[in-house]
Coordinates of C-alpha atoms in Angstrom, one line a residue:
M926 CA -159.5 -14.2 -69.2
A927 CA -161.5 -13.4 -71.6
G928 CA -159.0 -11.5 -73.7
L929 CA -158.0 -8.1 -74.8
F930 CA -155.7 -6.8 -77.6
L931 CA -155.3 -3.1 -78.3
V932 CA -153.1 -1.7 -81.0
Q933 CA -152.4 1.9 -82.0
T934 CA -153.3 2.5 -85.7
R935 CA -151.3 5.7 -86.4
S936 CA -148.7 3.3 -88.1
P937 CA -151.1 1.3 -90.4
D938 CA -148.5 -1.3 -91.5
F939 CA -147.6 -2.1 -87.8
A940 CA -151.3 -2.2 -86.8
R941 CA -152.3 -4.3 -89.7
E942 CA -149.7 -7.0 -89.0
A943 CA -150.2 -6.8 -85.3
L944 CA -153.9 -7.4 -85.6
A945 CA -153.4 -10.3 -88.0
A946 CA -151.1 -12.0 -85.6
A947 CA -153.4 -11.3 -82.6
R948 CA -156.4 -12.8 -84.4
D949 CA -154.4 -15.9 -85.2
Q950 CA -153.0 -16.1 -81.6
F951 CA -156.5 -15.7 -80.1
A952 CA -157.7 -18.6 -82.1
R953 CA -154.7 -20.7 -80.8
H954 CA -155.6 -19.8 -77.3
G955 CA -159.1 -21.2 -78.0
F956 CA -161.0 -18.0 -78.1
T957 CA -164.2 -17.6 -80.2
G958 CA -166.7 -14.9 -80.7
V959 CA -163.9 -12.2 -80.9
V960 CA -165.4 -8.7 -81.3
E961 CA -163.3 -5.9 -83.1
T962 CA -163.9 -2.3 -82.2
E963 CA -162.5 0.9 -83.6
L964 CA -161.5 3.7 -81.2
P965 CA -159.9 7.0 -82.1
G966 CA -156.4 6.0 -83.0
W967 CA -156.8 2.5 -81.7
Q968 CA -158.3 -1.0 -82.7
L969 CA -159.5 -3.3 -80.0
L970 CA -160.0 -7.1 -80.0
H971 CA -162.1 -8.6 -77.2
A972 CA -162.8 -12.2 -76.6
P973 CA -165.3 -13.6 -74.1
H974 CA -164.5 -16.6 -71.8
I975 CA -163.8 -19.8 -73.6
I976 CA -166.0 -22.0 -71.6
G977 CA -168.4 -19.4 -70.3
G978 CA -168.9 -16.7 -67.7
P979 CA -170.4 -13.2 -67.1
D980 CA -170.7 -10.7 -69.9
S981 CA -167.3 -8.8 -70.2
L982 CA -168.1 -6.4 -73.0
L983 CA -170.5 -3.5 -73.1
I984 CA -170.9 -1.1 -76.1
D985 CA -173.2 1.9 -75.7
G986 CA -172.8 4.3 -78.6
D987 CA -169.4 5.7 -78.5
D988 CA -169.0 4.5 -74.9
L989 CA -167.8 1.0 -74.0
V990 CA -166.2 -1.2 -71.3
A991 CA -164.2 -4.3 -72.2
V992 CA -162.9 -6.5 -69.4
A993 CA -160.7 -9.5 -69.2
G994 CA -160.8 -11.4 -66.0
T995 CA -163.4 -11.4 -63.2
L996 CA -164.7 -8.0 -62.2
T997 CA -167.2 -6.9 -59.6
C998 CA -168.5 -3.3 -59.2
D999 CA -170.9 -2.2 -56.7
G1000 CA -171.4 -5.8 -55.6
K1001 CA -172.5 -6.9 -59.2
M1002 CA -171.1 -9.1 -61.9
G1003 CA -171.5 -9.3 -65.7
R1004 CA -173.5 -6.6 -67.5
P1005 CA -174.7 -4.8 -64.3
A1006 CA -171.0 -4.5 -63.2
L1007 CA -169.9 -3.2 -66.5
E1008 CA -172.7 -0.6 -66.4
A1009 CA -171.7 0.5 -62.9
L1010 CA -168.0 0.8 -64.1
L1011 CA -169.0 2.8 -67.1
G1012 CA -171.1 5.1 -65.0
M1013 CA -168.4 5.8 -62.5
A1014 CA -167.7 9.5 -62.8
G1015 CA -164.2 11.0 -62.4
E1016 CA -161.4 8.9 -61.0
I1017 CA -161.7 5.2 -60.3
D1018 CA -163.4 4.6 -57.0
W1019 CA -161.5 1.4 -55.8
S1020 CA -164.0 1.1 -52.8
R1021 CA -166.7 0.0 -55.4
I1022 CA -164.4 -2.3 -57.3
G1023 CA -163.3 -5.9 -56.7
G1024 CA -161.8 -9.0 -58.5
Q1025 CA -158.8 -9.5 -60.6
F1026 CA -159.0 -8.1 -64.3
A1027 CA -157.7 -5.8 -67.0
A1028 CA -160.2 -3.3 -68.3
L1029 CA -160.6 -0.7 -71.1
V1030 CA -163.2 2.0 -70.4
R1031 CA -164.3 4.7 -72.8
K1032 CA -166.7 7.3 -71.5
G1033 CA -167.5 10.8 -72.9
G1034 CA -164.5 10.6 -75.4
R1035 CA -162.1 9.7 -72.7
T1036 CA -160.3 6.2 -72.8
R1037 CA -158.4 4.6 -70.0
V1038 CA -156.8 1.2 -69.6
F1039 CA -156.1 -0.2 -66.2
T1040 CA -155.8 -3.3 -64.2
D1041 CA -157.1 -4.6 -60.8
Y1042 CA -155.8 -3.0 -57.5
F1043 CA -152.5 -5.1 -57.4
A1044 CA -152.1 -5.5 -61.2
S1045 CA -152.3 -9.2 -60.7
F1046 CA -154.1 -9.8 -64.0
Q1047 CA -151.4 -9.6 -66.6
L1048 CA -151.6 -6.8 -69.3
F1049 CA -148.5 -6.5 -71.4
H1050 CA -147.3 -3.5 -73.4
D1051 CA -144.3 -2.6 -75.5
A1052 CA -141.8 0.2 -74.7
E1053 CA -143.5 2.8 -77.1
L1054 CA -147.0 1.9 -75.7
R1055 CA -148.2 1.1 -79.1
L1056 CA -150.0 -2.1 -77.9
F1057 CA -151.6 -3.6 -74.8
S1058 CA -152.4 -7.2 -74.6
T1059 CA -153.5 -9.8 -72.0
S1060 CA -151.7 -12.4 -74.2
L1061 CA -147.9 -12.5 -74.1
L1062 CA -147.8 -14.4 -77.3
S1063 CA -150.0 -12.0 -79.2
A1064 CA -147.8 -9.0 -78.1
A1065 CA -144.6 -11.0 -78.9
R1066 CA -145.8 -11.7 -82.4
A1067 CA -146.5 -8.1 -83.0
L1068 CA -142.8 -7.2 -82.5
P1069 CA -140.2 -7.7 -85.1
R1070 CA -137.2 -8.4 -82.8
L1071 CA -137.1 -9.8 -79.3
T1072 CA -134.5 -10.6 -76.6
F1073 CA -134.6 -12.5 -73.4
H1074 CA -134.6 -10.2 -70.2
R1075 CA -131.7 -11.8 -68.3
Q1076 CA -132.9 -11.0 -64.8
S1077 CA -136.4 -12.3 -65.5
V1078 CA -135.1 -15.5 -67.1
Y1079 CA -133.3 -16.3 -63.7
E1080 CA -136.4 -15.3 -61.7
F1081 CA -138.5 -17.6 -63.8
A1082 CA -136.1 -20.5 -63.6
F1083 CA -135.3 -20.1 -59.9
N1084 CA -138.5 -18.7 -58.4
V1085 CA -141.3 -19.9 -60.7
V1086 CA -142.4 -16.5 -62.1
P1087 CA -140.7 -13.1 -63.0
I1088 CA -141.7 -10.4 -60.4
G1089 CA -142.6 -6.8 -60.9
N1090 CA -143.5 -5.3 -64.2
D1091 CA -141.0 -7.5 -66.3
S1092 CA -141.6 -10.4 -68.5
V1093 CA -139.1 -12.8 -69.7
L1094 CA -138.9 -10.8 -72.9
A1095 CA -137.0 -7.4 -72.6
E1096 CA -139.3 -5.7 -75.0
L1097 CA -142.5 -6.5 -73.2
K1098 CA -143.5 -5.0 -69.8
R1099 CA -146.6 -5.5 -67.6
L1100 CA -148.8 -2.5 -66.7
G1101 CA -148.0 -2.0 -63.0
P1102 CA -150.2 -1.3 -60.1
H1103 CA -149.2 2.3 -59.8
H1104 CA -150.2 3.6 -63.3
L1105 CA -153.1 3.5 -65.7
A1106 CA -152.8 4.3 -69.4
D1107 CA -154.7 7.2 -71.0
L1108 CA -155.4 6.6 -74.7
T1109 CA -155.9 9.3 -77.3
D1110 CA -155.9 9.4 -81.1
R1111 CA -152.2 10.5 -80.7
G1112 CA -151.1 7.6 -78.6
A1113 CA -150.9 6.5 -74.9
T1114 CA -149.4 8.0 -71.8
L1115 CA -149.0 6.5 -68.3
R1116 CA -150.5 8.3 -65.4
A1117 CA -149.8 7.6 -61.8
Q1118 CA -152.6 6.3 -59.5
A1119 CA -152.5 5.8 -55.7
K1120 CA -153.0 2.3 -54.3
P1121 CA -152.3 2.7 -50.6
L1122 CA -152.3 0.0 -48.0
P1123 CA -152.2 0.4 -44.2
D1124 CA -148.7 0.9 -42.7
A1125 CA -149.5 0.1 -39.1
V1126 CA -150.9 -2.6 -37.0
V1127 CA -154.4 -1.9 -35.5
E1128 CA -155.3 -3.2 -32.1
M1129 CA -158.9 -4.2 -31.5
P1130 CA -160.9 -6.8 -29.5
I1131 CA -160.6 -10.2 -31.1
G1132 CA -164.4 -10.5 -31.5
D1133 CA -164.6 -7.1 -33.4
R1134 CA -161.6 -8.2 -35.6
I1135 CA -163.2 -11.5 -36.4
A1136 CA -166.5 -9.8 -37.4
L1137 CA -164.6 -7.3 -39.6
H1138 CA -163.0 -9.9 -41.6
R1139 CA -165.9 -12.3 -41.7
D1140 CA -168.2 -9.4 -43.0
R1141 CA -165.7 -8.3 -45.8
L1142 CA -165.2 -11.9 -46.9
T1143 CA -168.8 -12.9 -46.9
K1144 CA -169.8 -9.9 -48.9
I1145 CA -167.4 -10.9 -51.6
V1146 CA -168.5 -14.5 -51.7
R1147 CA -172.2 -13.3 -51.6
D1148 CA -171.7 -11.1 -54.7
H1149 CA -170.4 -14.0 -56.6
L1150 CA -173.0 -16.5 -55.4
A1151 CA -175.8 -14.1 -56.5
V1152 CA -174.8 -15.1 -60.1
F1153 CA -173.5 -18.6 -59.7
G1154 CA -175.4 -20.2 -56.8
D1155 CA -174.2 -23.7 -56.2
H1156 CA -172.5 -23.8 -59.6
V1157 CA -169.1 -23.4 -57.9
F1158 CA -166.0 -25.6 -57.8
C1159 CA -164.0 -25.4 -54.5
P1160 CA -160.8 -27.1 -53.6
L1161 CA -160.3 -28.9 -50.3
S1162 CA -157.0 -30.0 -48.7
G1163 CA -155.5 -30.4 -45.3
G1164 CA -154.6 -26.7 -44.9
L1165 CA -156.2 -23.4 -43.7
D1166 CA -157.0 -21.5 -46.8
S1167 CA -159.2 -24.0 -48.7
R1168 CA -161.0 -24.7 -45.3
L1169 CA -161.7 -21.0 -44.9
L1170 CA -162.8 -20.7 -48.4
L1171 CA -165.3 -23.6 -48.0
A1172 CA -166.5 -22.1 -44.6
L1173 CA -167.4 -18.8 -46.3
L1174 CA -169.3 -20.6 -49.2
R1175 CA -171.2 -22.9 -46.7
S1176 CA -172.1 -19.8 -44.5
E1177 CA -173.9 -18.4 -47.5
G1178 CA -175.9 -21.5 -48.2
C1179 CA -173.7 -22.6 -51.1
R1180 CA -172.9 -26.4 -51.5
P1181 CA -170.0 -26.3 -53.9
N1182 CA -168.6 -29.1 -55.9
L1183 CA -165.6 -30.2 -53.8
Y1184 CA -162.4 -31.7 -55.1
V1185 CA -158.8 -32.5 -54.1
Y1186 CA -155.7 -33.1 -56.2
G1187 CA -152.8 -35.4 -55.5
Q1188 CA -151.9 -39.1 -55.3
A1189 CA -153.7 -41.7 -53.4
Q1190 CA -151.2 -41.7 -50.5
D1191 CA -151.0 -37.9 -50.2
Q1192 CA -152.2 -36.4 -46.9
D1193 CA -154.3 -33.7 -48.5
V1194 CA -156.3 -36.5 -50.3
S1195 CA -156.9 -38.5 -47.2
T1196 CA -157.7 -35.4 -45.1
A1197 CA -160.1 -34.0 -47.7
K1198 CA -161.9 -37.2 -48.0
S1199 CA -162.2 -37.5 -44.2
I1200 CA -163.7 -34.0 -44.0
G1201 CA -166.1 -34.7 -46.8
R1202 CA -167.4 -37.8 -45.1
A1203 CA -167.8 -35.8 -41.8
I1204 CA -169.8 -33.0 -43.4
G1205 CA -171.8 -35.1 -45.7
S1206 CA -170.3 -33.8 -49.0
E1207 CA -168.7 -35.8 -51.8
V1208 CA -165.1 -34.8 -52.4
K1209 CA -164.0 -35.8 -55.9
W1210 CA -160.4 -36.9 -56.2
F1211 CA -158.3 -36.3 -59.3
D1212 CA -154.7 -37.5 -59.8
K1213 CA -153.4 -35.1 -62.4
E1214 CA -150.1 -37.0 -62.8
G1215 CA -151.9 -40.3 -63.3
Y1216 CA -154.5 -38.8 -65.7
R1217 CA -153.3 -40.8 -68.7
E1218 CA -150.3 -42.3 -70.4
V1219 CA -148.8 -40.3 -73.2
A1220 CA -147.1 -42.0 -76.2
P1221 CA -143.9 -40.2 -77.4
D1222 CA -145.3 -39.6 -80.9
E1223 CA -148.2 -37.6 -79.5
F1224 CA -146.1 -35.6 -77.1
P1225 CA -145.1 -32.7 -79.6
E1226 CA -148.8 -32.0 -80.4
L1227 CA -149.8 -32.1 -76.6
V1228 CA -147.0 -29.7 -75.7
E1229 CA -147.7 -27.2 -78.4
R1230 CA -151.4 -27.2 -77.3
T1231 CA -150.4 -26.6 -73.7
F1232 CA -148.1 -23.8 -74.8
H1233 CA -150.8 -21.8 -76.5
D1234 CA -153.3 -22.8 -73.9
H1235 CA -151.1 -21.3 -71.0
D1236 CA -149.8 -18.4 -73.0
A1237 CA -146.2 -19.7 -73.3
L1238 CA -145.1 -20.2 -69.7
P1239 CA -147.5 -22.2 -67.4
N1240 CA -147.1 -21.7 -63.7
F1241 CA -144.2 -23.8 -62.3
G1242 CA -143.2 -24.6 -65.8
G1243 CA -146.0 -27.2 -66.3
L1244 CA -145.6 -27.3 -70.0
F1245 CA -144.6 -30.9 -70.4
D1246 CA -147.5 -32.6 -68.5
N1247 CA -149.9 -35.4 -69.6
G1248 CA -152.8 -33.0 -70.1
G1249 CA -154.1 -33.5 -66.6
N1250 CA -153.8 -29.8 -65.7
A1251 CA -156.0 -28.8 -68.6
A1252 CA -158.5 -31.5 -67.9
A1253 CA -158.7 -30.4 -64.2
R1254 CA -159.1 -26.8 -65.2
D1255 CA -161.9 -27.5 -67.7
A1256 CA -163.7 -29.6 -65.1
R1257 CA -163.5 -26.6 -62.6
H1258 CA -165.4 -24.4 -65.2
S1259 CA -167.7 -27.1 -66.5
G1260 CA -170.9 -25.5 -67.9
G1261 CA -169.6 -22.0 -67.2
A1262 CA -169.0 -22.6 -63.4
L1263 CA -167.2 -20.3 -61.1
A1264 CA -163.9 -21.8 -59.9
A1265 CA -163.0 -20.6 -56.5
S1266 CA -159.4 -20.5 -55.0
G1267 CA -157.9 -20.1 -51.6
G1268 CA -154.8 -18.4 -53.1
C1269 CA -153.3 -15.5 -51.1
G1270 CA -154.8 -16.9 -47.8
E1271 CA -151.4 -16.4 -46.3
V1272 CA -152.2 -12.7 -46.0
F1273 CA -153.6 -13.8 -42.7
R1274 CA -150.2 -15.5 -41.7
N1275 CA -146.5 -14.8 -41.5
F1276 CA -145.7 -15.8 -45.1
F1277 CA -142.0 -14.9 -45.1
F1278 CA -141.5 -16.4 -41.5
L1279 CA -139.6 -13.3 -40.4
P1280 CA -139.2 -11.9 -36.8
D1281 CA -141.6 -9.2 -35.7
R1282 CA -139.3 -6.2 -36.3
P1283 CA -138.3 -3.7 -39.0
T1284 CA -136.6 -5.4 -42.0
R1285 CA -135.0 -4.4 -45.1
A1286 CA -136.3 -5.4 -48.5
E1287 CA -132.8 -6.9 -49.1
T1288 CA -133.4 -9.3 -46.2
V1289 CA -136.6 -10.5 -47.9
A1290 CA -134.8 -11.0 -51.1
R1291 CA -132.0 -13.1 -49.5
A1292 CA -134.3 -15.1 -47.1
F1293 CA -137.0 -16.0 -49.7
F1294 CA -135.8 -15.5 -53.3
A1295 CA -132.3 -17.0 -53.2
R1296 CA -133.5 -20.4 -54.3
Y1297 CA -130.6 -21.1 -56.7
A1298 CA -127.4 -23.1 -57.0
K1299 CA -124.8 -20.9 -58.8
S1300 CA -123.4 -24.0 -60.4
D1301 CA -126.6 -24.3 -62.6
A1302 CA -125.8 -21.0 -64.2
T1303 CA -123.2 -19.6 -66.5
E1304 CA -121.1 -16.5 -65.9
A1305 CA -124.1 -14.5 -67.0
F1306 CA -125.5 -15.0 -63.6
D1307 CA -124.3 -12.4 -61.1
E1308 CA -125.6 -13.3 -57.6
R1309 CA -125.4 -9.8 -56.2
E1310 CA -126.9 -8.2 -59.3
F1311 CA -129.7 -10.8 -59.2
L1312 CA -130.6 -10.1 -55.5
R1313 CA -130.3 -6.4 -56.0
G1314 CA -132.7 -6.6 -59.0
I1315 CA -135.2 -8.5 -56.8
E1316 CA -134.9 -6.0 -54.1
D1317 CA -135.4 -3.1 -56.5
K1318 CA -138.6 -4.7 -57.9
I1319 CA -139.8 -5.1 -54.3
L1320 CA -139.3 -1.6 -53.5
A1321 CA -140.9 -0.4 -56.8
D1322 CA -144.1 -2.5 -56.1
L1323 CA -144.2 -1.1 -52.6
G1324 CA -144.0 2.4 -54.1
L1325 CA -140.7 3.0 -52.3
P1326 CA -138.0 2.9 -55.0
G1327 CA -134.4 3.2 -53.7
E1328 CA -135.4 2.8 -50.1
R1329 CA -132.6 0.8 -48.6
S1330 CA -133.2 1.4 -44.9
K1331 CA -135.3 -1.0 -42.7
L1332 CA -139.0 -0.9 -43.3
P1333 CA -141.8 -1.2 -40.7
R1334 CA -143.0 -4.7 -40.3
T1335 CA -146.4 -4.0 -41.7
V1336 CA -144.8 -2.6 -44.9
I1337 CA -142.8 -5.8 -45.1
E1338 CA -146.2 -7.7 -44.9
Q1339 CA -147.3 -5.8 -48.1
I1340 CA -144.6 -7.6 -50.0
Y1341 CA -146.7 -10.8 -50.0
P1342 CA -149.8 -9.4 -51.8
R1343 CA -148.0 -6.7 -53.8
V1344 CA -145.1 -8.8 -55.1
R1345 CA -145.5 -12.5 -54.5
C1346 CA -149.3 -12.8 -55.1
R1347 CA -149.2 -10.4 -57.9
S1348 CA -146.7 -12.5 -59.8
L1349 CA -147.5 -16.1 -58.8
F1350 CA -151.3 -15.9 -58.5
G1351 CA -151.3 -13.3 -61.2
K1352 CA -150.1 -15.8 -63.8
E1353 CA -152.6 -18.4 -62.4
I1354 CA -155.5 -16.0 -62.5
S1355 CA -154.6 -14.8 -66.0
D1356 CA -154.5 -18.4 -67.3
E1357 CA -157.5 -19.6 -65.5
A1358 CA -159.7 -16.7 -66.2
R1359 CA -159.3 -17.1 -69.9
H1360 CA -161.6 -20.0 -69.6
G1361 CA -164.3 -18.8 -67.0
A1362 CA -164.9 -16.7 -63.8
Y1363 CA -162.5 -17.1 -61.0
L1364 CA -162.9 -16.2 -57.5
M1365 CA -159.8 -15.4 -55.2
P1366 CA -161.4 -13.5 -52.3
F1367 CA -158.3 -13.4 -50.3
L1368 CA -156.5 -11.2 -52.9
D1369 CA -159.3 -8.6 -52.7
H1370 CA -157.6 -5.4 -51.8
Q1371 CA -160.0 -4.5 -48.9
V1372 CA -159.4 -8.1 -47.5
V1373 CA -155.7 -7.6 -47.8
A1374 CA -155.8 -4.2 -46.2
A1375 CA -157.5 -5.7 -43.1
G1376 CA -155.0 -8.6 -43.1
I1377 CA -152.0 -6.4 -43.0
T1378 CA -153.2 -4.8 -39.9
L1379 CA -153.2 -8.1 -38.0
P1380 CA -150.5 -8.2 -35.1
M1381 CA -147.9 -10.8 -35.9
R1382 CA -148.8 -12.8 -32.8
L1383 CA -152.2 -13.6 -34.5
K1384 CA -150.6 -14.4 -37.8
N1385 CA -148.0 -16.8 -36.5
A1386 CA -148.9 -20.6 -36.9
G1387 CA -152.2 -19.6 -38.5
R1388 CA -153.7 -18.6 -35.2
F1389 CA -156.2 -16.0 -36.4
E1390 CA -157.1 -17.7 -39.5
A1391 CA -158.1 -20.8 -37.5
M1392 CA -160.1 -18.6 -35.2
L1393 CA -161.9 -17.1 -38.2
I1394 CA -162.8 -20.5 -39.6
N1395 CA -164.1 -21.6 -36.2
A1396 CA -166.2 -18.4 -36.0
I1397 CA -167.8 -18.9 -39.4
D1398 CA -168.2 -22.7 -39.5
P1399 CA -167.5 -24.6 -36.2
E1400 CA -168.3 -28.0 -37.7
L1401 CA -165.6 -27.5 -40.4
A1402 CA -163.1 -26.2 -37.9
R1403 CA -163.4 -29.3 -35.9
Q1404 CA -162.2 -31.6 -38.6
P1405 CA -158.5 -32.8 -38.9
S1406 CA -155.8 -31.0 -40.7
A1407 CA -152.4 -31.5 -42.2
Y1408 CA -151.0 -29.7 -39.2
G1409 CA -151.8 -32.5 -36.8
H1410 CA -154.5 -30.5 -35.0
D1411 CA -157.9 -29.1 -35.8
F1412 CA -158.8 -25.4 -36.2
A1413 CA -161.3 -25.2 -33.3
G1414 CA -158.5 -24.4 -30.8
P1415 CA -155.0 -22.9 -30.7
P1416 CA -152.2 -24.4 -32.9
S1417 CA -150.3 -27.3 -31.4
L1418 CA -146.8 -27.0 -29.9
G1419 CA -145.4 -28.9 -32.9
H1420 CA -146.9 -26.4 -35.3
R1421 CA -145.7 -23.4 -33.3
L1422 CA -142.1 -24.8 -32.9
S1423 CA -141.9 -25.5 -36.6
E1424 CA -142.5 -22.0 -37.6
W1425 CA -140.5 -20.5 -34.8
S1426 CA -137.4 -22.6 -35.9
T1427 CA -137.6 -20.8 -39.2
R1428 CA -138.1 -17.3 -37.8
V1429 CA -135.0 -17.5 -35.7
R1430 CA -132.8 -19.0 -38.4
P1431 CA -130.3 -16.5 -39.4
V1432 CA -130.9 -14.8 -42.8
G1433 CA -127.4 -15.9 -43.9
L1434 CA -128.3 -19.5 -43.4
R1435 CA -131.7 -19.1 -45.1
H1436 CA -129.9 -17.5 -48.0
R1437 CA -127.7 -20.5 -48.4
S1438 CA -130.2 -23.2 -47.5
Y1439 CA -131.2 -24.2 -51.0
A1440 CA -127.7 -24.4 -52.2
L1441 CA -126.7 -26.6 -49.2
Q1442 CA -129.7 -28.8 -49.9
R1443 CA -128.4 -29.3 -53.4
R1444 CA -125.1 -30.5 -52.1
F1445 CA -126.9 -33.7 -50.7
G1446 CA -128.3 -34.7 -54.2
P1447 CA -131.1 -34.3 -56.7
V1448 CA -134.2 -32.3 -55.7
G1449 CA -137.7 -33.4 -56.9
D1450 CA -140.8 -31.3 -56.7
E1451 CA -144.6 -31.8 -56.6
H1452 CA -145.4 -30.6 -60.1
G1453 CA -143.8 -33.4 -62.0
G1454 CA -143.9 -33.4 -65.8
I1455 CA -142.6 -35.7 -68.5
L1456 CA -139.0 -34.9 -68.7
E1457 CA -137.4 -38.1 -70.0
P1458 CA -135.1 -37.5 -73.0
E1459 CA -137.2 -39.8 -75.2
Y1460 CA -140.1 -37.3 -74.9
L1461 CA -138.4 -33.9 -74.2
G1462 CA -136.0 -34.4 -77.1
R1463 CA -138.9 -34.5 -79.5
V1464 CA -139.9 -30.8 -78.6
I1465 CA -136.7 -29.1 -77.8
D1466 CA -132.9 -29.5 -78.7
L1467 CA -131.5 -31.1 -75.6
G1468 CA -128.4 -29.2 -76.2
F1469 CA -130.3 -26.1 -75.1
P1470 CA -128.8 -23.8 -77.7
A1471 CA -130.8 -20.8 -76.5
M1472 CA -130.6 -21.3 -72.8
R1473 CA -126.9 -22.4 -72.7
R1474 CA -126.2 -18.7 -72.6
F1475 CA -127.8 -18.6 -69.1
F1476 CA -127.5 -22.1 -67.7
R1477 CA -125.5 -25.3 -67.7
P1478 CA -128.4 -27.7 -68.0
E1479 CA -126.3 -30.8 -67.6
R1480 CA -125.5 -29.7 -64.0
I1481 CA -129.1 -29.0 -63.0
Q1482 CA -130.2 -31.6 -60.4
D1483 CA -133.6 -29.9 -59.5
H1484 CA -136.4 -31.2 -61.6
S1485 CA -138.4 -28.0 -61.2
V1486 CA -135.5 -25.8 -62.4
Y1487 CA -134.7 -28.1 -65.3
R1488 CA -138.4 -28.1 -66.3
R1489 CA -138.6 -24.3 -66.3
V1490 CA -135.3 -24.0 -68.3
A1491 CA -136.8 -26.4 -70.8
C1492 CA -139.8 -24.2 -71.0
L1493 CA -137.7 -21.2 -71.9
E1494 CA -136.0 -23.3 -74.5
Y1495 CA -139.3 -24.2 -76.0
L1496 CA -140.3 -20.5 -76.1
A1497 CA -137.1 -19.7 -77.8
K1498 CA -137.7 -22.4 -80.4
H1499 CA -141.2 -20.9 -80.9
L1500 CA -139.9 -17.3 -81.4
G1501 CA -137.4 -18.5 -84.0
S1502 CA -135.5 -16.0 -86.0
R1503 CA -137.2 -13.0 -84.3
L1504 CA -135.2 -13.8 -81.2
A1505 CA -131.9 -12.0 -81.0
H1506 CA -129.2 -14.0 -79.2

């Protein structure tokens, strides 16, 4: 990420024990070259990228900047970006800042801690604001007693990640997008900061709109390529987002290292290879599931390494894999390379597949986040409370707490970057950027702002995104896709009908669709994992003593949910006696 850990020193015993635990945990994460710095009332640990990347620490007398993640400032990266951020007078000027990161800036005796525009990069803190940490495990080890946060436990199990400011541990929250922390020798206080996004569609000629988006995106890519050149790893699949990402890189003269993940028979693999042949670029294929066979005796050590590598809870619960995910990540950053991602590309599309009209946040919660079967949970799960909790978190991230009425469609569109991307991609970014620099241009706040102003007719079926690809790289747009049509023309009738059928489906039916699917039998998922009892029983108690309070594991017939519940059980085992039941 690199990594940051900051602890208040007014309580010497607490600080001493917290720092000792953080030093040990940073080593377990794989950090080396940790720098410790004293600030008035605080002690800072900063670690650089594990594999390599731009400078992330600048100390100039009493002034300093420490960053975890990937920052651009005034179009620069590394030390020039840190210098620009340090020289920023007054309040934070977000028009000059890009990337996803957590930062501590001390200038002229004033110290501030803040995150990127959407707070996608994870920065945890305790209730008393005595510590701030980009590592959940480091923060957890600093606290004497911990409890599971029921709402977030269910969000992680059913929806991949907790949303909003919560973690799965009740005592640890994330610094949210609407606040920064001011640090003094007396402690820390949170101060509100405005993070506006457009709330209305903007009509303009399509040529002007394409030019606007192309210019914003190419500037972001150009800023990164000025440092990395062709030393970039870029995914390629059959979809829109990786294609747009590659088009942007090619338009700036970059010839990135292309790769595709999946099994031999997967459409993404065949499509990516076909595109590579057509444009004269090698596409390396990596089957993560087939990476290697793991013997039962080596499984505990592999799982422990993955647990610390991914700060406890990997995205999608990928704790029990064969090491393929780590191998793929290390390859993406080989030699300190920049890894690029098409994540958040659905800011150009109708992600929630909702009709073009005002909608309540409650509707989004029921239509998108109700992916559970009540039979999997114990009496601790209250469906109404769970959905209301998600609705409240959505409204908080929108800056509209308690607003139960219908929201304009453009405000509903903000839920994708502010809530879904912040949580899902935020975890991915925080794990990935521990190892090296990470480029996710579609989550840049200025790109998001422009995307929100798109009329829904252009978002549906990826119409505008395909037009953007075609305008930037016509050769790439002409290649086949997983949608059954290329991106040089309008979407096919089949593609449009597929999306339309979801948009017109009643919310009540969408609310129950997952539960209905479960009635027809077990549900698999694309993220796999080694879940056989011979293996899993070596790393957790298959009686699930901690998670049985929340779940009925023997009834879970969805591999992905079962895997994530097993992740939580492993976390409980790791926390041991400090975890209150």
